[in-house]
Amino acid sequence: SPAQKLVFNRVNGKRPQVLLQQVSAPEECYTLAHEENVRFVYEAWQQVEQQLDGSRSGENACGPVQYVEKTPNPGLKNFVPIDLEEWWAQQFLAKIENCS
């Protein structure tokens, strides 16, 4: 069955007053605990990346070790990891282009 349509009849032939409501996406609320967790993970990951860079250049004999599969899965032979920063940049530019 077709979707029902809403019909608004004017009272005494007068137009009803229209209250403009801002329709916007709800703001995301981050708690202090959430922000602390994000900061902790970000800072910890920055340390790991620095240590990995140091171990590659021979500065650190010990430190994080990057995992490499001994027997790679043949189904993942052509797998290319996504660059999230590039993807987000493309999404951002696409939104700008669609809005203008």
mmCIF file of N, CA, C and O in Angstrom:
data_model
loop_
_atom_site.group_PDB
_atom_site.id
_atom_site.type_symbol
_atom_site.label_atom_id
_atom_site.label_comp_id
_atom_site.label_asym_id
_atom_site.label_seq_id
_atom_site.Cartn_x
_atom_site.Cartn_y
_atom_site.Cartn_z
ATOM 1 N N SER A 1 0.840 -1.188 0.000
ATOM 2 C CA SER A 1 0.000 0.000 0.000
ATOM 3 C C SER A 1 0.882 1.248 0.000
ATOM 4 O O SER A 1 1.941 1.253 0.615
ATOM 5 N N PRO A 2 0.428 2.319 -0.676
ATOM 6 C CA PRO A 2 1.248 3.533 -0.737
ATOM 7 C C PRO A 2 1.331 4.188 0.638
ATOM 8 O O PRO A 2 0.454 4.044 1.481
ATOM 9 N N ALA A 3 2.422 4.925 0.835
ATOM 10 C CA ALA A 3 2.628 5.603 2.118
ATOM 11 C C ALA A 3 1.563 6.674 2.304
ATOM 12 O O ALA A 3 1.184 7.374 1.359
ATOM 13 N N GLN A 4 1.073 6.797 3.522
ATOM 14 C CA GLN A 4 0.055 7.800 3.804
ATOM 15 C C GLN A 4 0.692 9.178 3.856
ATOM 16 O O GLN A 4 1.819 9.331 4.297
ATOM 17 N N LYS A 5 -0.065 10.187 3.394
ATOM 18 C CA LYS A 5 0.420 11.557 3.423
ATOM 19 C C LYS A 5 -0.273 12.310 4.540
ATOM 20 O O LYS A 5 -1.466 12.107 4.786
ATOM 21 N N LEU A 6 0.492 13.167 5.194
ATOM 22 C CA LEU A 6 -0.097 14.007 6.216
ATOM 23 C C LEU A 6 -0.725 15.230 5.546
ATOM 24 O O LEU A 6 -0.120 15.864 4.693
ATOM 25 N N VAL A 7 -1.939 15.547 5.939
ATOM 26 C CA VAL A 7 -2.635 16.707 5.376
ATOM 27 C C VAL A 7 -2.978 17.638 6.529
ATOM 28 O O VAL A 7 -3.567 17.225 7.523
ATOM 29 N N PHE A 8 -2.580 18.908 6.381
ATOM 30 C CA PHE A 8 -2.883 19.902 7.403
ATOM 31 C C PHE A 8 -3.907 20.864 6.826
ATOM 32 O O PHE A 8 -3.656 21.522 5.822
ATOM 33 N N ASN A 9 -5.057 20.920 7.440
ATOM 34 C CA ASN A 9 -6.103 21.838 6.999
ATOM 35 C C ASN A 9 -5.976 23.155 7.753
ATOM 36 O O ASN A 9 -5.719 23.178 8.952
ATOM 37 N N ARG A 10 -6.174 24.241 7.028
ATOM 38 C CA ARG A 10 -6.113 25.557 7.659
ATOM 39 C C ARG A 10 -7.363 25.785 8.489
ATOM 40 O O ARG A 10 -8.475 25.412 8.104
ATOM 41 N N VAL A 11 -7.174 26.413 9.640
ATOM 42 C CA VAL A 11 -8.301 26.737 10.498
ATOM 43 C C VAL A 11 -8.805 28.120 10.097
ATOM 44 O O VAL A 11 -8.057 29.082 10.070
ATOM 45 N N ASN A 12 -10.110 28.223 9.758
ATOM 46 C CA ASN A 12 -10.724 29.487 9.320
ATOM 47 C C ASN A 12 -9.990 30.116 8.142
ATOM 48 O O ASN A 12 -9.942 31.327 8.004
ATOM 49 N N GLY A 13 -9.345 29.308 7.320
ATOM 50 C CA GLY A 13 -8.666 29.825 6.145
ATOM 51 C C GLY A 13 -7.375 30.563 6.438
ATOM 52 O O GLY A 13 -6.772 31.143 5.549
ATOM 53 N N LYS A 14 -6.951 30.607 7.683
ATOM 54 C CA LYS A 14 -5.723 31.328 8.046
ATOM 55 C C LYS A 14 -4.547 30.372 8.038
ATOM 56 O O LYS A 14 -4.684 29.193 8.349
ATOM 57 N N ARG A 15 -3.421 30.932 7.708
ATOM 58 C CA ARG A 15 -2.195 30.142 7.750
ATOM 59 C C ARG A 15 -1.749 29.979 9.194
ATOM 60 O O ARG A 15 -1.731 30.941 9.950
ATOM 61 N N PRO A 16 -1.370 28.794 9.588
ATOM 62 C CA PRO A 16 -0.868 28.621 10.951
ATOM 63 C C PRO A 16 0.518 29.246 11.084
ATOM 64 O O PRO A 16 1.260 29.330 10.113
ATOM 65 N N GLN A 17 0.816 29.723 12.280
ATOM 66 C CA GLN A 17 2.153 30.252 12.508
ATOM 67 C C GLN A 17 3.141 29.107 12.470
ATOM 68 O O GLN A 17 2.899 28.045 13.049
ATOM 69 N N VAL A 18 4.233 29.333 11.801
ATOM 70 C CA VAL A 18 5.249 28.300 11.667
ATOM 71 C C VAL A 18 6.412 28.653 12.577
ATOM 72 O O VAL A 18 6.958 29.745 12.504
ATOM 73 N N LEU A 19 6.739 27.745 13.441
ATOM 74 C CA LEU A 19 7.895 27.931 14.292
ATOM 75 C C LEU A 19 9.071 27.234 13.626
ATOM 76 O O LEU A 19 9.018 26.032 13.361
ATOM 77 N N LEU A 20 10.103 28.001 13.356
ATOM 78 C CA LEU A 20 11.275 27.422 12.723
ATOM 79 C C LEU A 20 12.107 26.708 13.772
ATOM 80 O O LEU A 20 12.440 27.274 14.801
ATOM 81 N N GLN A 21 12.370 25.477 13.506
ATOM 82 C CA GLN A 21 13.220 24.704 14.390
ATOM 83 C C GLN A 21 14.493 24.373 13.650
ATOM 84 O O GLN A 21 14.461 24.021 12.475
ATOM 85 N N GLN A 22 15.589 24.527 14.333
ATOM 86 C CA GLN A 22 16.845 24.157 13.711
ATOM 87 C C GLN A 22 16.959 22.650 13.729
ATOM 88 O O GLN A 22 16.848 22.021 14.781
ATOM 89 N N VAL A 23 17.138 22.110 12.554
ATOM 90 C CA VAL A 23 17.328 20.674 12.451
ATOM 91 C C VAL A 23 18.810 20.464 12.218
ATOM 92 O O VAL A 23 19.347 20.831 11.186
ATOM 93 N N SER A 24 19.461 19.930 13.199
ATOM 94 C CA SER A 24 20.888 19.689 13.061
ATOM 95 C C SER A 24 21.223 18.364 13.703
ATOM 96 O O SER A 24 20.465 17.822 14.502
ATOM 97 N N ALA A 25 22.371 17.883 13.337
ATOM 98 C CA ALA A 25 22.818 16.619 13.911
ATOM 99 C C ALA A 25 23.071 16.829 15.398
ATOM 100 O O ALA A 25 23.581 17.870 15.796
ATOM 101 N N PRO A 26 22.694 15.872 16.204
ATOM 102 C CA PRO A 26 22.939 16.030 17.634
ATOM 103 C C PRO A 26 24.437 16.108 17.907
ATOM 104 O O PRO A 26 25.224 15.393 17.294
ATOM 105 N N GLU A 27 24.800 17.022 18.791
ATOM 106 C CA GLU A 27 26.208 17.154 19.140
ATOM 107 C C GLU A 27 26.650 15.947 19.928
ATOM 108 O O GLU A 27 25.937 15.455 20.779
ATOM 109 N N GLU A 28 27.841 15.491 19.609
ATOM 110 C CA GLU A 28 28.370 14.364 20.344
ATOM 111 C C GLU A 28 28.944 14.887 21.651
ATOM 112 O O GLU A 28 29.664 15.868 21.673
ATOM 113 N N CYS A 29 28.598 14.232 22.718
ATOM 114 C CA CYS A 29 29.099 14.630 24.020
ATOM 115 C C CYS A 29 30.175 13.643 24.446
ATOM 116 O O CYS A 29 29.949 12.440 24.445
ATOM 117 N N TYR A 30 31.319 14.180 24.761
ATOM 118 C CA TYR A 30 32.406 13.345 25.239
ATOM 119 C C TYR A 30 32.612 13.606 26.717
ATOM 120 O O TYR A 30 32.723 14.746 27.148
ATOM 121 N N THR A 31 32.683 12.550 27.464
ATOM 122 C CA THR A 31 32.927 12.692 28.898
ATOM 123 C C THR A 31 34.418 12.906 29.117
ATOM 124 O O THR A 31 35.246 12.639 28.236
ATOM 125 N N LEU A 32 34.748 13.368 30.296
ATOM 126 C CA LEU A 32 36.149 13.566 30.651
ATOM 127 C C LEU A 32 36.902 12.238 30.587
ATOM 128 O O LEU A 32 38.039 12.176 30.099
ATOM 129 N N ALA A 33 36.251 11.162 31.034
ATOM 130 C CA ALA A 33 36.880 9.833 30.997
ATOM 131 C C ALA A 33 37.174 9.415 29.558
ATOM 132 O O ALA A 33 38.241 8.857 29.267
ATOM 133 N N HIS A 34 36.253 9.702 28.646
ATOM 134 C CA HIS A 34 36.460 9.366 27.231
ATOM 135 C C HIS A 34 37.674 10.115 26.687
ATOM 136 O O HIS A 34 38.533 9.535 26.019
ATOM 137 N N GLU A 35 37.733 11.416 26.957
ATOM 138 C CA GLU A 35 38.852 12.216 26.469
ATOM 139 C C GLU A 35 40.177 11.734 27.057
ATOM 140 O O GLU A 35 41.194 11.691 26.354
ATOM 141 N N GLU A 36 40.182 11.354 28.334
ATOM 142 C CA GLU A 36 41.397 10.833 28.948
ATOM 143 C C GLU A 36 41.827 9.532 28.283
ATOM 144 O O GLU A 36 43.021 9.313 28.039
ATOM 145 N N ASN A 37 40.861 8.662 27.979
ATOM 146 C CA ASN A 37 41.177 7.395 27.313
ATOM 147 C C ASN A 37 41.764 7.635 25.927
ATOM 148 O O ASN A 37 42.749 7.002 25.538
ATOM 149 N N VAL A 38 41.160 8.541 25.187
ATOM 150 C CA VAL A 38 41.654 8.841 23.840
ATOM 151 C C VAL A 38 43.065 9.410 23.917
ATOM 152 O O VAL A 38 43.957 9.020 23.156
ATOM 153 N N ARG A 39 43.288 10.321 24.851
ATOM 154 C CA ARG A 39 44.618 10.929 25.017
ATOM 155 C C ARG A 39 45.649 9.854 25.388
ATOM 156 O O ARG A 39 46.742 9.823 24.836
ATOM 157 N N PHE A 40 45.269 8.960 26.304
ATOM 158 C CA PHE A 40 46.181 7.890 26.723
ATOM 159 C C PHE A 40 46.564 7.003 25.547
ATOM 160 O O PHE A 40 47.748 6.722 25.323
ATOM 161 N N VAL A 41 45.575 6.559 24.784
ATOM 162 C CA VAL A 41 45.848 5.675 23.644
ATOM 163 C C VAL A 41 46.695 6.398 22.607
ATOM 164 O O VAL A 41 47.664 5.836 22.070
ATOM 165 N N TYR A 42 46.372 7.663 22.340
ATOM 166 C CA TYR A 42 47.132 8.434 21.347
ATOM 167 C C TYR A 42 48.596 8.568 21.777
ATOM 168 O O TYR A 42 49.514 8.314 20.990
ATOM 169 N N GLU A 43 48.818 8.971 23.028
ATOM 170 C CA GLU A 43 50.185 9.170 23.506
ATOM 171 C C GLU A 43 50.951 7.849 23.541
ATOM 172 O O GLU A 43 52.136 7.798 23.168
ATOM 173 N N ALA A 44 50.294 6.771 23.963
ATOM 174 C CA ALA A 44 50.956 5.465 23.993
ATOM 175 C C ALA A 44 51.344 5.025 22.582
ATOM 176 O O ALA A 44 52.442 4.508 22.357
ATOM 177 N N TRP A 45 50.458 5.267 21.624
ATOM 178 C CA TRP A 45 50.755 4.866 20.242
ATOM 179 C C TRP A 45 51.894 5.705 19.670
ATOM 180 O O TRP A 45 52.738 5.193 18.931
ATOM 181 N N GLN A 46 51.946 6.984 20.032
ATOM 182 C CA GLN A 46 53.048 7.826 19.580
ATOM 183 C C GLN A 46 54.379 7.295 20.104
ATOM 184 O O GLN A 46 55.380 7.274 19.375
ATOM 185 N N GLN A 47 54.391 6.833 21.360
ATOM 186 C CA GLN A 47 55.615 6.256 21.924
ATOM 187 C C GLN A 47 56.020 4.988 21.176
ATOM 188 O O GLN A 47 57.195 4.779 20.878
ATOM 189 N N VAL A 48 55.045 4.143 20.867
ATOM 190 C CA VAL A 48 55.343 2.911 20.136
ATOM 191 C C VAL A 48 55.922 3.250 18.768
ATOM 192 O O VAL A 48 56.924 2.656 18.338
ATOM 193 N N GLU A 49 55.333 4.204 18.071
ATOM 194 C CA GLU A 49 55.849 4.575 16.746
ATOM 195 C C GLU A 49 57.270 5.123 16.837
ATOM 196 O O GLU A 49 58.113 4.803 15.997
ATOM 197 N N GLN A 50 57.548 5.935 17.856
ATOM 198 C CA GLN A 50 58.910 6.462 18.031
ATOM 199 C C GLN A 50 59.891 5.334 18.299
ATOM 200 O O GLN A 50 60.997 5.310 17.753
ATOM 201 N N GLN A 51 59.486 4.389 19.137
ATOM 202 C CA GLN A 51 60.371 3.260 19.441
ATOM 203 C C GLN A 51 60.582 2.384 18.212
ATOM 204 O O GLN A 51 61.695 1.886 17.985
ATOM 205 N N LEU A 52 59.527 2.191 17.409
ATOM 206 C CA LEU A 52 59.684 1.410 16.179
ATOM 207 C C LEU A 52 60.640 2.103 15.226
ATOM 208 O O LEU A 52 61.509 1.468 14.620
ATOM 209 N N ASP A 53 60.505 3.422 15.083
ATOM 210 C CA ASP A 53 61.409 4.171 14.209
ATOM 211 C C ASP A 53 62.844 4.072 14.715
ATOM 212 O O ASP A 53 63.784 3.932 13.937
ATOM 213 N N GLY A 54 63.022 4.129 16.052
ATOM 214 C CA GLY A 54 64.354 4.011 16.645
ATOM 215 C C GLY A 54 64.964 2.643 16.419
ATOM 216 O O GLY A 54 66.156 2.519 16.142
ATOM 217 N N SER A 55 64.138 1.600 16.512
ATOM 218 C CA SER A 55 64.668 0.243 16.328
ATOM 219 C C SER A 55 65.005 -0.010 14.858
ATOM 220 O O SER A 55 65.915 -0.773 14.550
ATOM 221 N N ARG A 56 64.291 0.635 13.953
ATOM 222 C CA ARG A 56 64.604 0.482 12.516
ATOM 223 C C ARG A 56 65.940 1.133 12.183
ATOM 224 O O ARG A 56 66.674 0.665 11.326
ATOM 225 N N SER A 57 66.228 2.259 12.848
ATOM 226 C CA SER A 57 67.483 2.953 12.559
ATOM 227 C C SER A 57 68.637 2.428 13.405
ATOM 228 O O SER A 57 69.734 2.951 13.341
ATOM 229 N N GLY A 58 68.373 1.412 14.238
ATOM 230 C CA GLY A 58 69.427 0.777 15.009
ATOM 231 C C GLY A 58 69.701 1.426 16.348
ATOM 232 O O GLY A 58 70.659 1.068 17.013
ATOM 233 N N GLU A 59 68.874 2.386 16.769
ATOM 234 C CA GLU A 59 69.099 3.059 18.052
ATOM 235 C C GLU A 59 68.770 2.159 19.226
ATOM 236 O O GLU A 59 69.491 2.153 20.218
ATOM 237 N N ASN A 60 67.681 1.428 19.138
ATOM 238 C CA ASN A 60 67.241 0.573 20.236
ATOM 239 C C ASN A 60 67.412 -0.895 19.857
ATOM 240 O O ASN A 60 66.918 -1.330 18.829
ATOM 241 N N ALA A 61 68.095 -1.634 20.720
ATOM 242 C CA ALA A 61 68.215 -3.069 20.475
ATOM 243 C C ALA A 61 66.952 -3.791 20.920
ATOM 244 O O ALA A 61 66.593 -4.817 20.379
ATOM 245 N N CYS A 62 66.291 -3.234 21.947
ATOM 246 C CA CYS A 62 65.053 -3.838 22.411
ATOM 247 C C CYS A 62 63.935 -2.814 22.281
ATOM 248 O O CYS A 62 64.171 -1.627 22.177
ATOM 249 N N GLY A 63 62.744 -3.267 22.278
ATOM 250 C CA GLY A 63 61.602 -2.376 22.118
ATOM 251 C C GLY A 63 60.487 -3.120 21.427
ATOM 252 O O GLY A 63 60.483 -4.350 21.369
ATOM 253 N N PRO A 64 59.533 -2.383 20.879
ATOM 254 C CA PRO A 64 58.415 -3.058 20.211
ATOM 255 C C PRO A 64 58.887 -3.794 18.963
ATOM 256 O O PRO A 64 59.821 -3.386 18.295
ATOM 257 N N VAL A 65 58.220 -4.903 18.705
ATOM 258 C CA VAL A 65 58.541 -5.706 17.533
ATOM 259 C C VAL A 65 57.309 -5.728 16.649
ATOM 260 O O VAL A 65 56.211 -6.043 17.102
ATOM 261 N N GLN A 66 57.489 -5.391 15.387
ATOM 262 C CA GLN A 66 56.369 -5.404 14.464
ATOM 263 C C GLN A 66 56.093 -6.840 14.038
ATOM 264 O O GLN A 66 56.995 -7.569 13.637
ATOM 265 N N TYR A 67 54.825 -7.240 14.138
ATOM 266 C CA TYR A 67 54.422 -8.603 13.804
ATOM 267 C C TYR A 67 54.438 -8.796 12.297
ATOM 268 O O TYR A 67 53.923 -7.975 11.534
ATOM 269 N N VAL A 68 55.041 -9.874 11.858
ATOM 270 C CA VAL A 68 55.043 -10.262 10.456
ATOM 271 C C VAL A 68 54.683 -11.738 10.405
ATOM 272 O O VAL A 68 55.309 -12.556 11.074
ATOM 273 N N GLU A 69 53.669 -12.080 9.609
ATOM 274 C CA GLU A 69 53.256 -13.484 9.506
ATOM 275 C C GLU A 69 54.342 -14.317 8.850
ATOM 276 O O GLU A 69 54.947 -13.895 7.870
ATOM 277 N N LYS A 70 54.560 -15.501 9.407
ATOM 278 C CA LYS A 70 55.555 -16.410 8.834
ATOM 279 C C LYS A 70 55.019 -17.070 7.571
ATOM 280 O O LYS A 70 55.756 -17.292 6.615
ATOM 281 N N THR A 71 53.733 -17.405 7.576
ATOM 282 C CA THR A 71 53.110 -17.990 6.389
ATOM 283 C C THR A 71 51.912 -17.117 6.018
ATOM 284 O O THR A 71 50.817 -17.290 6.557
ATOM 285 N N PRO A 72 52.110 -16.168 5.128
ATOM 286 C CA PRO A 72 51.026 -15.256 4.755
ATOM 287 C C PRO A 72 49.841 -15.986 4.128
ATOM 288 O O PRO A 72 49.995 -16.997 3.455
ATOM 289 N N ASN A 73 48.664 -15.472 4.380
ATOM 290 C CA ASN A 73 47.430 -16.018 3.836
ATOM 291 C C ASN A 73 47.373 -15.674 2.344
ATOM 292 O O ASN A 73 47.389 -14.495 1.982
ATOM 293 N N PRO A 74 47.267 -16.672 1.455
ATOM 294 C CA PRO A 74 47.223 -16.389 0.014
ATOM 295 C C PRO A 74 45.999 -15.561 -0.383
ATOM 296 O O PRO A 74 46.031 -14.833 -1.374
ATOM 297 N N GLY A 75 44.930 -15.642 0.391
ATOM 298 C CA GLY A 75 43.740 -14.849 0.087
ATOM 299 C C GLY A 75 43.963 -13.353 0.284
ATOM 300 O O GLY A 75 43.215 -12.534 -0.233
ATOM 301 N N LEU A 76 44.988 -13.008 1.039
ATOM 302 C CA LEU A 76 45.292 -11.600 1.301
ATOM 303 C C LEU A 76 46.453 -11.092 0.454
ATOM 304 O O LEU A 76 47.014 -10.040 0.728
ATOM 305 N N LYS A 77 46.795 -11.847 -0.587
ATOM 306 C CA LYS A 77 47.954 -11.505 -1.414
ATOM 307 C C LYS A 77 47.855 -10.094 -1.992
ATOM 308 O O LYS A 77 48.827 -9.353 -2.010
ATOM 309 N N ASN A 78 46.672 -9.707 -2.447
ATOM 310 C CA ASN A 78 46.502 -8.398 -3.075
ATOM 311 C C ASN A 78 45.921 -7.357 -2.120
ATOM 312 O O ASN A 78 45.469 -6.302 -2.561
ATOM 313 N N PHE A 79 45.926 -7.649 -0.828
ATOM 314 C CA PHE A 79 45.368 -6.734 0.162
ATOM 315 C C PHE A 79 46.197 -5.456 0.243
ATOM 316 O O PHE A 79 47.417 -5.486 0.312
ATOM 317 N N VAL A 80 45.509 -4.328 0.200
ATOM 318 C CA VAL A 80 46.163 -3.037 0.358
ATOM 319 C C VAL A 80 45.494 -2.341 1.544
ATOM 320 O O VAL A 80 44.288 -2.100 1.520
ATOM 321 N N PRO A 81 46.257 -2.036 2.593
ATOM 322 C CA PRO A 81 45.642 -1.377 3.741
ATOM 323 C C PRO A 81 45.164 0.021 3.366
ATOM 324 O O PRO A 81 45.755 0.679 2.517
ATOM 325 N N ILE A 82 44.086 0.455 4.006
ATOM 326 C CA ILE A 82 43.518 1.759 3.710
ATOM 327 C C ILE A 82 44.259 2.831 4.518
ATOM 328 O O ILE A 82 44.638 2.609 5.661
ATOM 329 N N ASP A 83 44.480 3.960 3.885
ATOM 330 C CA ASP A 83 45.059 5.114 4.575
ATOM 331 C C ASP A 83 43.884 5.928 5.100
ATOM 332 O O ASP A 83 43.212 6.634 4.355
ATOM 333 N N LEU A 84 43.608 5.790 6.404
ATOM 334 C CA LEU A 84 42.428 6.434 6.988
ATOM 335 C C LEU A 84 42.481 7.953 6.877
ATOM 336 O O LEU A 84 41.462 8.596 6.643
ATOM 337 N N GLU A 85 43.657 8.537 7.041
ATOM 338 C CA GLU A 85 43.757 9.991 6.933
ATOM 339 C C GLU A 85 43.371 10.448 5.536
ATOM 340 O O GLU A 85 42.655 11.426 5.365
ATOM 341 N N GLU A 86 43.828 9.743 4.532
ATOM 342 C CA GLU A 86 43.486 10.082 3.146
ATOM 343 C C GLU A 86 41.992 9.883 2.906
ATOM 344 O O GLU A 86 41.334 10.689 2.254
ATOM 345 N N TRP A 87 41.436 8.788 3.439
ATOM 346 C CA TRP A 87 40.010 8.509 3.260
ATOM 347 C C TRP A 87 39.168 9.612 3.886
ATOM 348 O O TRP A 87 38.211 10.088 3.284
ATOM 349 N N TRP A 88 39.517 10.018 5.134
ATOM 350 C CA TRP A 88 38.762 11.092 5.798
ATOM 351 C C TRP A 88 38.883 12.394 5.023
ATOM 352 O O TRP A 88 37.915 13.151 4.909
ATOM 353 N N ALA A 89 40.072 12.673 4.469
ATOM 354 C CA ALA A 89 40.255 13.889 3.675
ATOM 355 C C ALA A 89 39.351 13.852 2.443
ATOM 356 O O ALA A 89 38.717 14.856 2.101
ATOM 357 N N GLN A 90 39.266 12.715 1.782
ATOM 358 C CA GLN A 90 38.398 12.589 0.609
ATOM 359 C C GLN A 90 36.937 12.774 0.987
ATOM 360 O O GLN A 90 36.177 13.421 0.260
ATOM 361 N N GLN A 91 36.520 12.203 2.121
ATOM 362 C CA GLN A 91 35.135 12.369 2.573
ATOM 363 C C GLN A 91 34.834 13.831 2.858
ATOM 364 O O GLN A 91 33.770 14.343 2.499
ATOM 365 N N PHE A 92 35.762 14.508 3.503
ATOM 366 C CA PHE A 92 35.602 15.920 3.835
ATOM 367 C C PHE A 92 35.471 16.762 2.573
ATOM 368 O O PHE A 92 34.552 17.593 2.453
ATOM 369 N N LEU A 93 36.339 16.529 1.602
ATOM 370 C CA LEU A 93 36.281 17.291 0.349
ATOM 371 C C LEU A 93 34.994 16.987 -0.417
ATOM 372 O O LEU A 93 34.404 17.885 -1.032
ATOM 373 N N ALA A 94 34.561 15.742 -0.398
ATOM 374 C CA ALA A 94 33.321 15.382 -1.091
ATOM 375 C C ALA A 94 32.137 16.110 -0.475
ATOM 376 O O ALA A 94 31.243 16.581 -1.192
ATOM 377 N N LYS A 95 32.100 16.223 0.853
ATOM 378 C CA LYS A 95 31.008 16.946 1.513
ATOM 379 C C LYS A 95 31.015 18.417 1.113
ATOM 380 O O LYS A 95 29.970 19.006 0.873
ATOM 381 N N ILE A 96 32.211 19.000 1.061
ATOM 382 C CA ILE A 96 32.323 20.404 0.673
ATOM 383 C C ILE A 96 31.824 20.592 -0.760
ATOM 384 O O ILE A 96 31.072 21.530 -1.044
ATOM 385 N N GLU A 97 32.232 19.719 -1.659
ATOM 386 C CA GLU A 97 31.813 19.829 -3.057
ATOM 387 C C GLU A 97 30.316 19.637 -3.213
ATOM 388 O O GLU A 97 29.681 20.302 -4.025
ATOM 389 N N ASN A 98 29.724 18.747 -2.441
ATOM 390 C CA ASN A 98 28.277 18.498 -2.534
ATOM 391 C C ASN A 98 27.464 19.649 -1.964
ATOM 392 O O ASN A 98 26.318 19.862 -2.368
ATOM 393 N N CYS A 99 28.024 20.370 -0.995
ATOM 394 C CA CYS A 99 27.296 21.465 -0.371
ATOM 395 C C CYS A 99 27.334 22.742 -1.207
ATOM 396 O O CYS A 99 26.500 23.613 -1.046
ATOM 397 N N SER A 100 28.314 22.886 -2.082
ATOM 398 C CA SER A 100 28.433 24.123 -2.841
ATOM 399 C C SER A 100 27.727 24.056 -4.172
ATOM 400 O O SER A 100 27.174 23.154 -4.605
#
